[in-house]
Short mmCIF file of C-alpha atoms in Angstrom, two decimals:
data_model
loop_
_atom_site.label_atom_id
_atom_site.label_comp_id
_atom_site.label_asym_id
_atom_site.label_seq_id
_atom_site.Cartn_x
_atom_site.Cartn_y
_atom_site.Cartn_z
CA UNK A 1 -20.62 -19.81 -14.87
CA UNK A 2 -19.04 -18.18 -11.54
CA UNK A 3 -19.97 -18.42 -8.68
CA UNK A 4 -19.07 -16.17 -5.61
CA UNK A 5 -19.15 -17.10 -1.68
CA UNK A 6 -17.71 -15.27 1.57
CA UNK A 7 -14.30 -15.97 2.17
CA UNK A 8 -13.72 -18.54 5.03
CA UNK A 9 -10.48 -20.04 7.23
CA UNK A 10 -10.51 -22.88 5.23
CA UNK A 11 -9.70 -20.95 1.81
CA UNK A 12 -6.69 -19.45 3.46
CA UNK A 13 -4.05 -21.57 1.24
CA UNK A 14 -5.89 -21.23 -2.20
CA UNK A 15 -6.88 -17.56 -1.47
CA UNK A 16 -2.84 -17.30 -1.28
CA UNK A 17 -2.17 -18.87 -4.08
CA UNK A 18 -4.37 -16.52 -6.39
CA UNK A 19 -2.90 -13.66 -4.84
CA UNK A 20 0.49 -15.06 -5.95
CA UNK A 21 -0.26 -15.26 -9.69
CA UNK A 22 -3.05 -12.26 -9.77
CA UNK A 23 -1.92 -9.67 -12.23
CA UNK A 24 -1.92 -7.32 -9.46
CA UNK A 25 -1.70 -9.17 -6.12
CA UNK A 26 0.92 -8.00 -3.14
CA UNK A 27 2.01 -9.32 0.00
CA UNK A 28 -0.54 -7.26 1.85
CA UNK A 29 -3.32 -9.34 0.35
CA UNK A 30 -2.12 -12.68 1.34
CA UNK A 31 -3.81 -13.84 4.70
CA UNK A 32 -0.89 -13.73 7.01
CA UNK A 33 -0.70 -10.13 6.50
CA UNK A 34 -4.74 -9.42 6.51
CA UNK A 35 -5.27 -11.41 9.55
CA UNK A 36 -2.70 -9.43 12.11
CA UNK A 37 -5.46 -7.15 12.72
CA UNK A 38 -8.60 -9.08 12.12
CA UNK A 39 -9.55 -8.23 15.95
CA UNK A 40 -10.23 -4.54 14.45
CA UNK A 41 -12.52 -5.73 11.45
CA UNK A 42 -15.16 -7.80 10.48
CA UNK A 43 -13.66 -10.06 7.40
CA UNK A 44 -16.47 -9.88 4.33
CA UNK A 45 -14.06 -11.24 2.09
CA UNK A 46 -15.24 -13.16 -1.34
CA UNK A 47 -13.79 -15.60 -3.86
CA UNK A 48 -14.65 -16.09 -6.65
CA UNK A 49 -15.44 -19.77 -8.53
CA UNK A 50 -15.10 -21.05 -11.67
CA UNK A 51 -15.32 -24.27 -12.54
CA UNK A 52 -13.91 -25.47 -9.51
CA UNK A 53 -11.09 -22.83 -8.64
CA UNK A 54 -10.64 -19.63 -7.80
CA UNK A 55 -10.68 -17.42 -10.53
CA UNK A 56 -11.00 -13.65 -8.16
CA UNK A 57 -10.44 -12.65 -4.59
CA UNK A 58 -11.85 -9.13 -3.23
CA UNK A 59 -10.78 -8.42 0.20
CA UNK A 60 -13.00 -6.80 2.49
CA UNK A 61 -14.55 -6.02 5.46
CA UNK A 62 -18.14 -4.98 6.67
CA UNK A 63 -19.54 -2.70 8.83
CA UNK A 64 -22.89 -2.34 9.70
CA UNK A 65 -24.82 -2.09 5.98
CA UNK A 66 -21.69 -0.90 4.12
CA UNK A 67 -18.82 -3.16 2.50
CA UNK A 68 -15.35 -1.87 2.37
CA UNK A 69 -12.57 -2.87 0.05
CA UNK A 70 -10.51 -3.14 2.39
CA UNK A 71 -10.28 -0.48 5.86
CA UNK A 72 -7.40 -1.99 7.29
CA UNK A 73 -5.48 -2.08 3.70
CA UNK A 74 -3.46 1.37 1.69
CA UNK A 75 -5.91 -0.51 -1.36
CA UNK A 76 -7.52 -3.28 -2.35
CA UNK A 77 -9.58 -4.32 -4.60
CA UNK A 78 -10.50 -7.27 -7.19
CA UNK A 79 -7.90 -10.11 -8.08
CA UNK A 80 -7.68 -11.61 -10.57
CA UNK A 81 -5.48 -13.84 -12.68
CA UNK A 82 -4.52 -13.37 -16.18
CA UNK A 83 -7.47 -15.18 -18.08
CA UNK A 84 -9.83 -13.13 -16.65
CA UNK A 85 -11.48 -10.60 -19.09
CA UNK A 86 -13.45 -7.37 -19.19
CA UNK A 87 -16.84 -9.31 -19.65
CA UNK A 88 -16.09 -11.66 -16.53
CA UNK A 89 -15.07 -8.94 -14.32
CA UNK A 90 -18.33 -7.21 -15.06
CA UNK A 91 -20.45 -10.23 -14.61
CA UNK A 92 -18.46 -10.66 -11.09
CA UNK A 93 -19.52 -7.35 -10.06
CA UNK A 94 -23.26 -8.01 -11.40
CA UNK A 95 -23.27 -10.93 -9.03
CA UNK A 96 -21.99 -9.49 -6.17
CA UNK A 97 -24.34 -6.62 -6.44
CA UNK A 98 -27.12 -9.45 -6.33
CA UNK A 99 -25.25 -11.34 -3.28
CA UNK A 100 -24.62 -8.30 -1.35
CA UNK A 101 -28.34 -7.22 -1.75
CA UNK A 102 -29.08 -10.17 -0.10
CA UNK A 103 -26.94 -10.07 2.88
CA UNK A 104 -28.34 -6.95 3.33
CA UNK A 105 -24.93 -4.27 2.38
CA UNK A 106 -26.78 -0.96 1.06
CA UNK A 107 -23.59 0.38 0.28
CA UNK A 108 -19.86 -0.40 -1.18
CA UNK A 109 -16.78 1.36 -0.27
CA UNK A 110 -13.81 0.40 -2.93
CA UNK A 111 -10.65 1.23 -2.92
CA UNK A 112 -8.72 0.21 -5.84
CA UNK A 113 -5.13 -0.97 -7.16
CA UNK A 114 -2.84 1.85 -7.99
CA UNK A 115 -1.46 0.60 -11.68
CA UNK A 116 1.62 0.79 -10.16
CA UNK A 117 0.72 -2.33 -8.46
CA UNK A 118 0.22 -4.46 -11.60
CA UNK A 119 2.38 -6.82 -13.16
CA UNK A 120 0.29 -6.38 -16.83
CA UNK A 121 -2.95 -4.09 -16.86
CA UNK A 122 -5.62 -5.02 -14.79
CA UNK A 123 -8.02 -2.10 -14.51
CA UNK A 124 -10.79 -4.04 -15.76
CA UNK A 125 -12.79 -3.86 -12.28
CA UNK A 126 -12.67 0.20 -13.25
CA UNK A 127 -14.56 -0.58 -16.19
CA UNK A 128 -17.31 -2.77 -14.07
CA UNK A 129 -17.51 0.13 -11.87
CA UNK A 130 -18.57 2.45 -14.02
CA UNK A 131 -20.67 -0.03 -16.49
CA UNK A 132 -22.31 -2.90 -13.50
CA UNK A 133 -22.24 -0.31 -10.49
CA UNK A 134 -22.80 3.23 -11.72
CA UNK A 135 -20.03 3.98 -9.12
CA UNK A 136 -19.01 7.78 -7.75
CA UNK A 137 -15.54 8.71 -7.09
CA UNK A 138 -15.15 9.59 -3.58
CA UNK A 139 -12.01 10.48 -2.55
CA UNK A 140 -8.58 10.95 -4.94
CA UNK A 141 -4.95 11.06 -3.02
CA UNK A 142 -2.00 11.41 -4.61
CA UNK A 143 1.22 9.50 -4.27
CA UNK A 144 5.06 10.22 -5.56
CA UNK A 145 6.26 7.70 -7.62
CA UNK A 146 9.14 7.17 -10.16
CA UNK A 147 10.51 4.16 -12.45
CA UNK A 148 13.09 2.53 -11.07
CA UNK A 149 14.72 2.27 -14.58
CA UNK A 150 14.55 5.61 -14.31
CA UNK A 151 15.79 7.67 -11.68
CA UNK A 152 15.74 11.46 -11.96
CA UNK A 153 18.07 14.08 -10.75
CA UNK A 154 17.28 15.43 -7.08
CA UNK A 155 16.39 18.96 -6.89
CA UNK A 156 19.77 21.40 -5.59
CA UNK A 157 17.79 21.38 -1.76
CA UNK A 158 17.84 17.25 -1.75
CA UNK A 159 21.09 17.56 -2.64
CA UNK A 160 22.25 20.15 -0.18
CA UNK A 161 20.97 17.51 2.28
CA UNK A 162 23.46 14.74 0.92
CA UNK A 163 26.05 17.31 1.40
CA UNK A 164 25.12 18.47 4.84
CA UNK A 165 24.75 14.88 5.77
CA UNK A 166 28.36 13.76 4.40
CA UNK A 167 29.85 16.44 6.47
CA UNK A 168 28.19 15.05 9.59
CA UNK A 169 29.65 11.81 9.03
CA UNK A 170 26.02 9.98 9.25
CA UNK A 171 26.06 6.16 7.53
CA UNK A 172 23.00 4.39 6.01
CA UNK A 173 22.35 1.06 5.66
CA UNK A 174 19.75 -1.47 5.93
CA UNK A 175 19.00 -2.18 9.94
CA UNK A 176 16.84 -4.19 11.75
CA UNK A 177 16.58 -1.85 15.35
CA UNK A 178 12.65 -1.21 14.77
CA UNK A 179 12.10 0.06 18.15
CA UNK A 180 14.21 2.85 17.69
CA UNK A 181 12.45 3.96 14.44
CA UNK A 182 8.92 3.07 15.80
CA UNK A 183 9.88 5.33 18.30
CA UNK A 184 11.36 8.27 16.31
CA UNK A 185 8.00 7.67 14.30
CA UNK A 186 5.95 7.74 17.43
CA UNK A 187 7.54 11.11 18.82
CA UNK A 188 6.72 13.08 15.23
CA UNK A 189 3.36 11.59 14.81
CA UNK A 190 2.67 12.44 18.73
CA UNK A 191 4.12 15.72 18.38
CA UNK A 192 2.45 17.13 14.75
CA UNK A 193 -1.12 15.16 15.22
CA UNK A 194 -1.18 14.01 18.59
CA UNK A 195 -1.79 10.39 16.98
CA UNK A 196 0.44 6.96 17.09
CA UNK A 197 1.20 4.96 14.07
CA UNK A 198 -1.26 3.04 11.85
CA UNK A 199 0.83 -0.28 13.29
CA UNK A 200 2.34 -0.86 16.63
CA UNK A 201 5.66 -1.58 17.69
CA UNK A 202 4.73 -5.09 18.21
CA UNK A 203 2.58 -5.55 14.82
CA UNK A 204 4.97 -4.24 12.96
CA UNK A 205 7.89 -6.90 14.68
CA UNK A 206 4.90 -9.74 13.73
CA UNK A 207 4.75 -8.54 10.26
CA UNK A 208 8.53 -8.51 9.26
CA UNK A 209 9.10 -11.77 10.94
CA UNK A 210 6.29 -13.01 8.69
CA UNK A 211 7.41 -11.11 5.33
CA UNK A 212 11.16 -10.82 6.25
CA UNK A 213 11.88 -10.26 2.24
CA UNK A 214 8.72 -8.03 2.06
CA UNK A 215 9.27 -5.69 4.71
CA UNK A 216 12.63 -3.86 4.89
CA UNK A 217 14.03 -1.19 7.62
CA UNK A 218 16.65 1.14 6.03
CA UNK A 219 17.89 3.65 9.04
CA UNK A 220 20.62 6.69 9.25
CA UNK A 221 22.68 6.89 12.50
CA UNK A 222 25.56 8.91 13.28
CA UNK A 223 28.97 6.90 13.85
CA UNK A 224 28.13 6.24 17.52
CA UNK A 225 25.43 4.36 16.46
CA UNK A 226 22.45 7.24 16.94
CA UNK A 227 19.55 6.29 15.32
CA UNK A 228 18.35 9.74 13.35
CA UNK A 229 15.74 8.56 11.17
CA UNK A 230 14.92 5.96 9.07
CA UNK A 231 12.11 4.75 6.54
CA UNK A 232 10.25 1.07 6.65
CA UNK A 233 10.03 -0.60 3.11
CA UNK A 234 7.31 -2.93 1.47
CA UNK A 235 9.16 -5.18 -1.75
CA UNK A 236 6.38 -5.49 -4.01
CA UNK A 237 6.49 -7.34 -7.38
CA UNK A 238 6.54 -4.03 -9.54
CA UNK A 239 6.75 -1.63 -6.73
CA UNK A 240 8.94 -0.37 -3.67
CA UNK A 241 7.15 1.24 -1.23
CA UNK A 242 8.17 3.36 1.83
CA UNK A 243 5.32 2.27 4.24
CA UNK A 244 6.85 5.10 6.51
CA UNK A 245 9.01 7.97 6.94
CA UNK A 246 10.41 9.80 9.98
CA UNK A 247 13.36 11.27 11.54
CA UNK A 248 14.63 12.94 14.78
CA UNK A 249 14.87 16.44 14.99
CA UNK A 250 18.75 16.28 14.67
CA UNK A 251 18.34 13.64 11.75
CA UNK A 252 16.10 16.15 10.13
CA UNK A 253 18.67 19.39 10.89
CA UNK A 254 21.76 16.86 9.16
CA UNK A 255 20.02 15.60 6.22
CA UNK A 256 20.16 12.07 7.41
CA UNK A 257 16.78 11.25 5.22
CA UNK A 258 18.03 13.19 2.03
CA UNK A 259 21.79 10.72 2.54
CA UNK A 260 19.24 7.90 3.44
CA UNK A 261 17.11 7.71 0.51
CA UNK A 262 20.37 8.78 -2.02
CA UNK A 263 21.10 5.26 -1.12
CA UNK A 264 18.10 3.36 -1.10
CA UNK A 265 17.49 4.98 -4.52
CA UNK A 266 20.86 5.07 -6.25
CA UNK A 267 22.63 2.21 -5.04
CA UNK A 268 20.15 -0.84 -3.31
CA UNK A 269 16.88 0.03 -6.18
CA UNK A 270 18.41 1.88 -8.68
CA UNK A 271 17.87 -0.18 -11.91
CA UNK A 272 15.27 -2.77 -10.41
CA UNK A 273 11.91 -3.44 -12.73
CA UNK A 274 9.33 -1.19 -11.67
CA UNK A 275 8.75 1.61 -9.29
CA UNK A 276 9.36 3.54 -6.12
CA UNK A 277 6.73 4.98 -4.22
CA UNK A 278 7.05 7.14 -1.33
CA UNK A 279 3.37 6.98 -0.87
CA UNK A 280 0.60 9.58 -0.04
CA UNK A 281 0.88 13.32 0.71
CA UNK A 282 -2.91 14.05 1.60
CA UNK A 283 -5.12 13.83 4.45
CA UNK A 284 -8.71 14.04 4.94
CA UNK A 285 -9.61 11.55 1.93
CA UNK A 286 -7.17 13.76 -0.48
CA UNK A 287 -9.03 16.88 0.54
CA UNK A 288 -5.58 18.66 2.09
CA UNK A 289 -2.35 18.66 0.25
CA UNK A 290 0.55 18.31 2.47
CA UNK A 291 2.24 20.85 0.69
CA UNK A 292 5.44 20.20 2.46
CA UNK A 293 5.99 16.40 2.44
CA UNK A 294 4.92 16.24 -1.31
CA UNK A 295 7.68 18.85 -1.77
CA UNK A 296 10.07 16.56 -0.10
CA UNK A 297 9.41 14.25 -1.98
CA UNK A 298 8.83 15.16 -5.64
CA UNK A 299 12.98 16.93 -4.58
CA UNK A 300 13.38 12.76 -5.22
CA UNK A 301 12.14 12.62 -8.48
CA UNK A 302 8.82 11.85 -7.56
CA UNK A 303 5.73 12.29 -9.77
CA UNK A 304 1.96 12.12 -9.49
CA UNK A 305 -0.28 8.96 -8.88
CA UNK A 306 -3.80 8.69 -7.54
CA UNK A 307 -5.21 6.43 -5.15
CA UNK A 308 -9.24 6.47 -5.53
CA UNK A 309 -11.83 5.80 -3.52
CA UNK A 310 -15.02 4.63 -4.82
CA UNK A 311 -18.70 4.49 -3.65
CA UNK A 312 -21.94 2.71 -5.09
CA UNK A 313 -25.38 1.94 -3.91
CA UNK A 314 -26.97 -1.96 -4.15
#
C-alpha cells in the first residue's frame, strides 16, 4: 500500500535524502535549491509512503486549478529509488489522479527527467503517463549533449576560434568573479530580448554558496584580467551542465568561448562518467529553433536530446 500527502517543512531532511539515492535525483531537487525562490511559487509538492518511508518525491507547484512539475525547475518529475517498479509507479500516478481530483487540480503540467539525468533507467513515470493518465505531449526542446567518455572532434570553425583565441593571448580557468559574468550575461540578454536572467546576481551568489561543488563558474579574460565571457556549470551525478552561456562582444570577436569550452571539455571533463550538456536551443516551448546557438554548439560535438513537456486532464 502507498500512500501519498503534500509535501511539508517538516519533510525537508527525508525529502533530501530520497533525492540523494533516487535513480535520477540532482541537486536542483533537494530543498535548499527549490526553496531560493519559493516567494515566486506556490509549493504542491508530494511524497510518497510506503510502509513508513518515502518511497517517491514529485516536485511541484500549483497555480490556480493546474499542477506543474515543476515552473521554477529546467525538469522535474517523479523520484524514485531503485526498488520501485513499473506497476508502483503506475499505481502512484492512479492515486494522485484521485488526490488531485480532490483538491480540486483539473489539470497537470509535467515536465520530465531527460535520461541523461539518470544514474540506471528510470522512465517508468513515461509509461504511467501514457497507461494511468492518457497524457499529450505538449511541448519537445532539444538539448546538445555528448558522452564524456567520448568527446568528438570540433568542427574546423570551433577550431578556428581556439586559434584566434591563442593568438590573443586570452587564459581560461575556473573563477569565482560572478558579477562580472552576471553582468556580461545581463548586457546580451538585455540587448537580444530585452529580458534579464532566469536568476539574479544575488540568487545565483545564494545558490553557489549553498552547492559550492554543484555550481561551477569557468570564465575567459585577457591577461589584464578582462573578463570576456564565461559559462556557469551545474555537477550532476551523470551529467555536466552549462546552466549559462555568454560573452562580451570582444570575447565573442577572439574566440574566448570556443578556447573556454576546449578546456572545460578536453582537459577539466574529458574522461568523467557521463555527459555534457550545453542545454536548450529553442524558445517558445521548442516551437523556434535557434538555428544559430544549436550550431554553436553541435561545432562541440553536441548531439540531440529532448526535453518534453507533458499535459493531462483529472
Amino acid at each position: 500500500m502507498i500512500e501519498i500527502k503534500q509535501y511539508n517543512l517538516d519533510d525537508a531532511a527525508k525529502w533530501n535524502e530520497l533525492v540523494t539515492i533516487s535513480k535520477q535525483g540532482t541537486f536542483l531537487f533537494n530543498r535548499n535549491y527549490m526553496d531560493y525562490h519559493a516567494d515566486r511559487f506556490t509549493d504542491c509538492s508530494f511524497v510518497v509512503m510506503e510502509k513508513g518511508r518515502i518511497s517517491a518525491v514529485l516536485p511541484a507547484n500549483r497555480k490556480d486549478n493546474t499542477l506543474y512539475s515543476h515552473q521554477g525547475l529546467t525538469y522535474g518529475g517523479l523520484l524514485t529509488t531503485e526498488r520501485m517498479t513499473a506497476e508502483k509507479v503506475c499505481n502512484i500516478f492512479s492515486e494522485l489522479n484521485i488526490l488531485l481530483k480532490e483538491m480540486g487540480i483539473k489539470q497537470v503540467v509535467y515536465k520530465a527527467i531527460p535520461w541523461i539525468y539518470h544514474r540506471i533507467p528510470a522512465e517508468e513515470d513515461l509509461y504511467a503517463l501514457t497507461k494511468v493518465c492518457y497524457a499529450q505531449l505538449i511541448s519537445r526542446d532539444i538539448s546538445s549533449s555528448f558522452s564524456l567518455h567520448d568527446v568528438r572532434k570540433f568542427t574546423e570553425s570551433r577550431r578556428s576560434g581556439i586559434r584566434k583565441a591563442i593568438k590573443n593571448n586570452i587564459l581560461v580557468g575556473e573563477s569565482k568573479d560572478l558579477a562580472s559574468f552576471w553582468n556580461i550575461l545581463n548586457n546580451n540578454l538585455t540587448a537580444k530580448y530585452d529580458a534579464r536572467p532566469v536568476h539574479s546576481l544575488t540568487e545565483l551568489q545564494l545558490l553557489m554558496s549553498r552547492f559550492p561543488k554543484e555550481i561551477k563558474l569557468y570564465m575567459a579574460t585577457t591577461t589584464d584580467g578582462e573578463p570576456l565571457g564565461g559559462t556557469l556549470i551545474y555537477e550532476t551525478p551523470n551529467v555536466v551542465h552549462t546552466q549559462y552561456i555568454s560573452a562580451s562582444p570582444d570575447g565573442k570577436a577572439m574566440g574566448a568561448l570556443d578556447l573556454l569550452f576546449d578546456y572545460i571539455i578536453n582537459k577539466v571533463y574529458k574522461g568523467r562518467n557521463g555527459y555534457f550538456d550545453f542545454g536548450k536551443s529553442t524558445e517558445k516551448n521548442g516551437t523556434i529553433l535557434n538555428q544559430q546557438l544549436i550550431h554553436q554548439k553541435e561545432g562541440f560535438g553536441g548531439r540531440g536530446v529532448c526535453y518534453d513537456t507533458y499535459e493531462w486532464k483529472i
